[in-house]
Amino acid sequence: MKEPTIFEQLFKNYPEIVFVMDKKGRYVYVNEKAQKVLGYHQDDFTGKHYSEFHFLTENSLHLLKEQYPMMQAGDIQKDMIITAISSKLKKHYYSFWFDTIIHDSQEYIWFVLKDVGNLVALRNEKKQLRKQNFLLAEAVHQTGVGIVITDPNQHDNPIIFANKSFQEITGYRSEEIIGKNCRFLQGPESSKNTIASLREAVENRKEIHCEILNYCKDGSTFWNELTISPVFSPNGELTHFIGIQVDITKRKMMELDISIDLSLARNLQQMLLSHPLHNNLIEIAGFYHPSNKLGGDYYKWHQINEDQYVVTIMDVMGHGIAPSLITMLINAEINFLLEQQIIDPKEVLAKLNDHQISLFLEKNEEIGRFYFTCIYLLIDTKKRRIDYINAGHPDFYLKNGDTVKMFDSTSIPVGILKNYDFRMGTIYYQPNSELFLHTDGMNEILTENGNVFSAEFIERKNLDKINKRLMLTEHEDDVCFIYVKLS
């Protein structure tokens, strides 16, 4: 049995990879750990120069060639990181250490490869994290949103970071911001209630989103859409607060302009509504309660002559300024028709339909179609007759004593079909009859009343109570109704 060489005796059970070369760079010995990990046999190495048979990447081989002359000169204990490739093409990372050894008057170089794969992976991870942190920091600085970080564990929760956008929004330099509490942006016109809410959220370590008027360095104001979020450590300890500021001054100014426009449109719309009419033949009263959203509800009545009266109520589709403006156009068209003594329900609805389609269907297709529902009544007090058209509007009611009759829609809404023939109905009423007409905003009141317009409901004194109640409440939709007493 062949006796083991001195190298086998020394390095066979060595825990790391060991190679032994002669001074000319030829492999003399490779231990079992090297053969097992790299997948090569002793015979693959023995007698070959390290440049003839190698298991290193090109960069690592180049590094070895640079270092080998120093090894030959006896420059020992030189640490390097090299990359080896196994027979299965798997990469391994090693710390490369070498020294000289003399045996039988011959000088050899032995070197050790210690696995540092985890260390290399950690280094690469740190490098990637540094790159990500750099990109994140750049993103934080370049975004148009102001960002500050505060430290609640220091006295008065000071700012410890403020990005460039925060400095640009407020006009303060970094050195004027760091160390201060965020309240330095507040001023005389900042909402006291909002400030109290912010203080409460911070004290209770809660997130808060609000809008507040803040002050720049030069004394000018800006509207700040502010979000403050607490940051907690894994064990639940509060470490920081992050504040996100968005300058919404332009949006707030636009909202203010729109609010002024809506208020003006609402006032003009209500100026069109008819005033109460009362004589020995008829009593007409209207009730109008606008919602917080401008709508297209509208009513109008007009005395034609000694015996005849026109009463109409309508609801233009949608909310906002557009429906309100359309009611003004419709009012002008109705006034024109009345001046021309055009009062027949079918003729009036036909002309209003043509007017609506001409404006919003034929000439301005890009605007879209605006239609409206309505009830048009032509009341003749001498004949005790009512000619009416209900164009897609909610039902209206006629009360005579304890009897209530409902009259539903006879036609489609106005402005949908060109040359549409609106169907008219006729009612003959008894003395002391009462009429009740409403827009769909009244449906909520109807639901509260059990979905029944009873004789008691239509009594004038009950409607007065409803009117007073509506004055004290907010509505999602306009509430509009008309009461008519026929003698």
mmCIF file of N, CA, C and O in Angstrom, residues 13 38 60 89 116 154 171 196 198 206 225 272 289 291 323 333 335 342 375 446:
data_model
loop_
_atom_site.group_PDB
_atom_site.id
_atom_site.type_symbol
_atom_site.label_atom_id
_atom_site.label_comp_id
_atom_site.label_asym_id
_atom_site.label_seq_id
_atom_site.Cartn_x
_atom_site.Cartn_y
_atom_site.Cartn_z
ATOM 1 N N ASN A 13 -7.313 16.044 5.913
ATOM 2 C CA ASN A 13 -8.529 16.347 6.691
ATOM 3 C C ASN A 13 -8.655 17.832 7.044
ATOM 4 O O ASN A 13 -9.405 18.202 7.947
ATOM 5 N N LEU A 38 -15.227 21.197 -5.684
ATOM 6 C CA LEU A 38 -15.074 21.666 -7.063
ATOM 7 C C LEU A 38 -15.433 20.601 -8.093
ATOM 8 O O LEU A 38 -15.656 20.936 -9.269
ATOM 9 N N SER A 60 -10.232 36.247 -11.826
ATOM 10 C CA SER A 60 -9.482 35.638 -10.717
ATOM 11 C C SER A 60 -8.161 35.040 -11.195
ATOM 12 O O SER A 60 -7.137 35.121 -10.497
ATOM 13 N N LEU A 89 -20.293 24.039 -13.057
ATOM 14 C CA LEU A 89 -20.431 25.444 -13.449
ATOM 15 C C LEU A 89 -21.086 26.304 -12.362
ATOM 16 O O LEU A 89 -21.677 27.346 -12.651
ATOM 17 N N VAL A 116 -16.224 32.208 1.394
ATOM 18 C CA VAL A 116 -16.772 33.497 1.885
ATOM 19 C C VAL A 116 -17.995 33.886 1.054
ATOM 20 O O VAL A 116 -18.278 35.066 0.869
ATOM 21 N N GLN A 154 -37.191 63.299 20.654
ATOM 22 C CA GLN A 154 -36.466 64.490 21.072
ATOM 23 C C GLN A 154 -37.456 65.540 21.566
ATOM 24 O O GLN A 154 -38.646 65.489 21.265
ATOM 25 N N GLY A 171 -39.978 78.173 1.079
ATOM 26 C CA GLY A 171 -39.012 79.260 0.949
ATOM 27 C C GLY A 171 -37.917 79.237 1.994
ATOM 28 O O GLY A 171 -37.022 80.093 1.988
ATOM 29 N N ALA A 196 -55.738 72.067 16.256
ATOM 30 C CA ALA A 196 -56.079 71.215 17.400
ATOM 31 C C ALA A 196 -56.160 69.752 16.979
ATOM 32 O O ALA A 196 -55.713 68.854 17.713
ATOM 33 N N LEU A 198 -54.525 68.348 14.491
ATOM 34 C CA LEU A 198 -53.158 67.892 14.248
ATOM 35 C C LEU A 198 -52.458 67.559 15.564
ATOM 36 O O LEU A 198 -51.794 66.516 15.685
ATOM 37 N N LYS A 206 -51.558 58.898 15.913
ATOM 38 C CA LYS A 206 -52.484 58.489 14.859
ATOM 39 C C LYS A 206 -52.161 59.217 13.561
ATOM 40 O O LYS A 206 -51.642 60.329 13.561
ATOM 41 N N GLU A 225 -52.114 70.510 1.627
ATOM 42 C CA GLU A 225 -52.795 69.229 1.853
ATOM 43 C C GLU A 225 -51.805 68.335 2.595
ATOM 44 O O GLU A 225 -50.827 67.861 2.024
ATOM 45 N N LEU A 272 -85.750 83.478 -10.662
ATOM 46 C CA LEU A 272 -86.710 83.157 -11.728
ATOM 47 C C LEU A 272 -88.014 82.589 -11.188
ATOM 48 O O LEU A 272 -89.031 82.583 -11.882
ATOM 49 N N HIS A 289 -86.170 74.408 -1.923
ATOM 50 C CA HIS A 289 -85.063 74.268 -0.992
ATOM 51 C C HIS A 289 -83.873 73.677 -1.748
ATOM 52 O O HIS A 289 -83.869 72.487 -2.070
ATOM 53 N N SER A 291 -80.228 72.159 -2.640
ATOM 54 C CA SER A 291 -79.284 71.262 -1.973
ATOM 55 C C SER A 291 -77.909 71.921 -1.970
ATOM 56 O O SER A 291 -77.729 73.034 -2.479
ATOM 57 N N PRO A 323 -77.141 72.624 -15.605
ATOM 58 C CA PRO A 323 -78.601 72.539 -15.480
ATOM 59 C C PRO A 323 -79.232 73.857 -15.031
ATOM 60 O O PRO A 323 -80.329 74.215 -15.476
ATOM 61 N N GLU A 333 -87.526 81.032 -22.834
ATOM 62 C CA GLU A 333 -88.352 80.510 -23.933
ATOM 63 C C GLU A 333 -89.821 80.476 -23.542
ATOM 64 O O GLU A 333 -90.703 80.814 -24.356
ATOM 65 N N ASN A 335 -91.306 82.460 -21.362
ATOM 66 C CA ASN A 335 -91.759 83.852 -21.369
ATOM 67 C C ASN A 335 -92.078 84.322 -22.788
ATOM 68 O O ASN A 335 -93.067 85.029 -23.029
ATOM 69 N N ILE A 342 -99.058 81.758 -26.740
ATOM 70 C CA ILE A 342 -99.003 80.314 -26.995
ATOM 71 C C ILE A 342 -99.058 79.631 -25.634
ATOM 72 O O ILE A 342 -98.085 79.642 -24.871
ATOM 73 N N ILE A 375 -94.052 69.065 -15.663
ATOM 74 C CA ILE A 375 -95.521 69.041 -15.698
ATOM 75 C C ILE A 375 -95.975 70.423 -16.130
ATOM 76 O O ILE A 375 -95.516 71.431 -15.572
ATOM 77 N N LEU A 446 -91.514 61.775 0.948
ATOM 78 C CA LEU A 446 -92.574 60.810 0.667
ATOM 79 C C LEU A 446 -92.301 59.487 1.371
ATOM 80 O O LEU A 446 -93.199 58.870 1.949
#
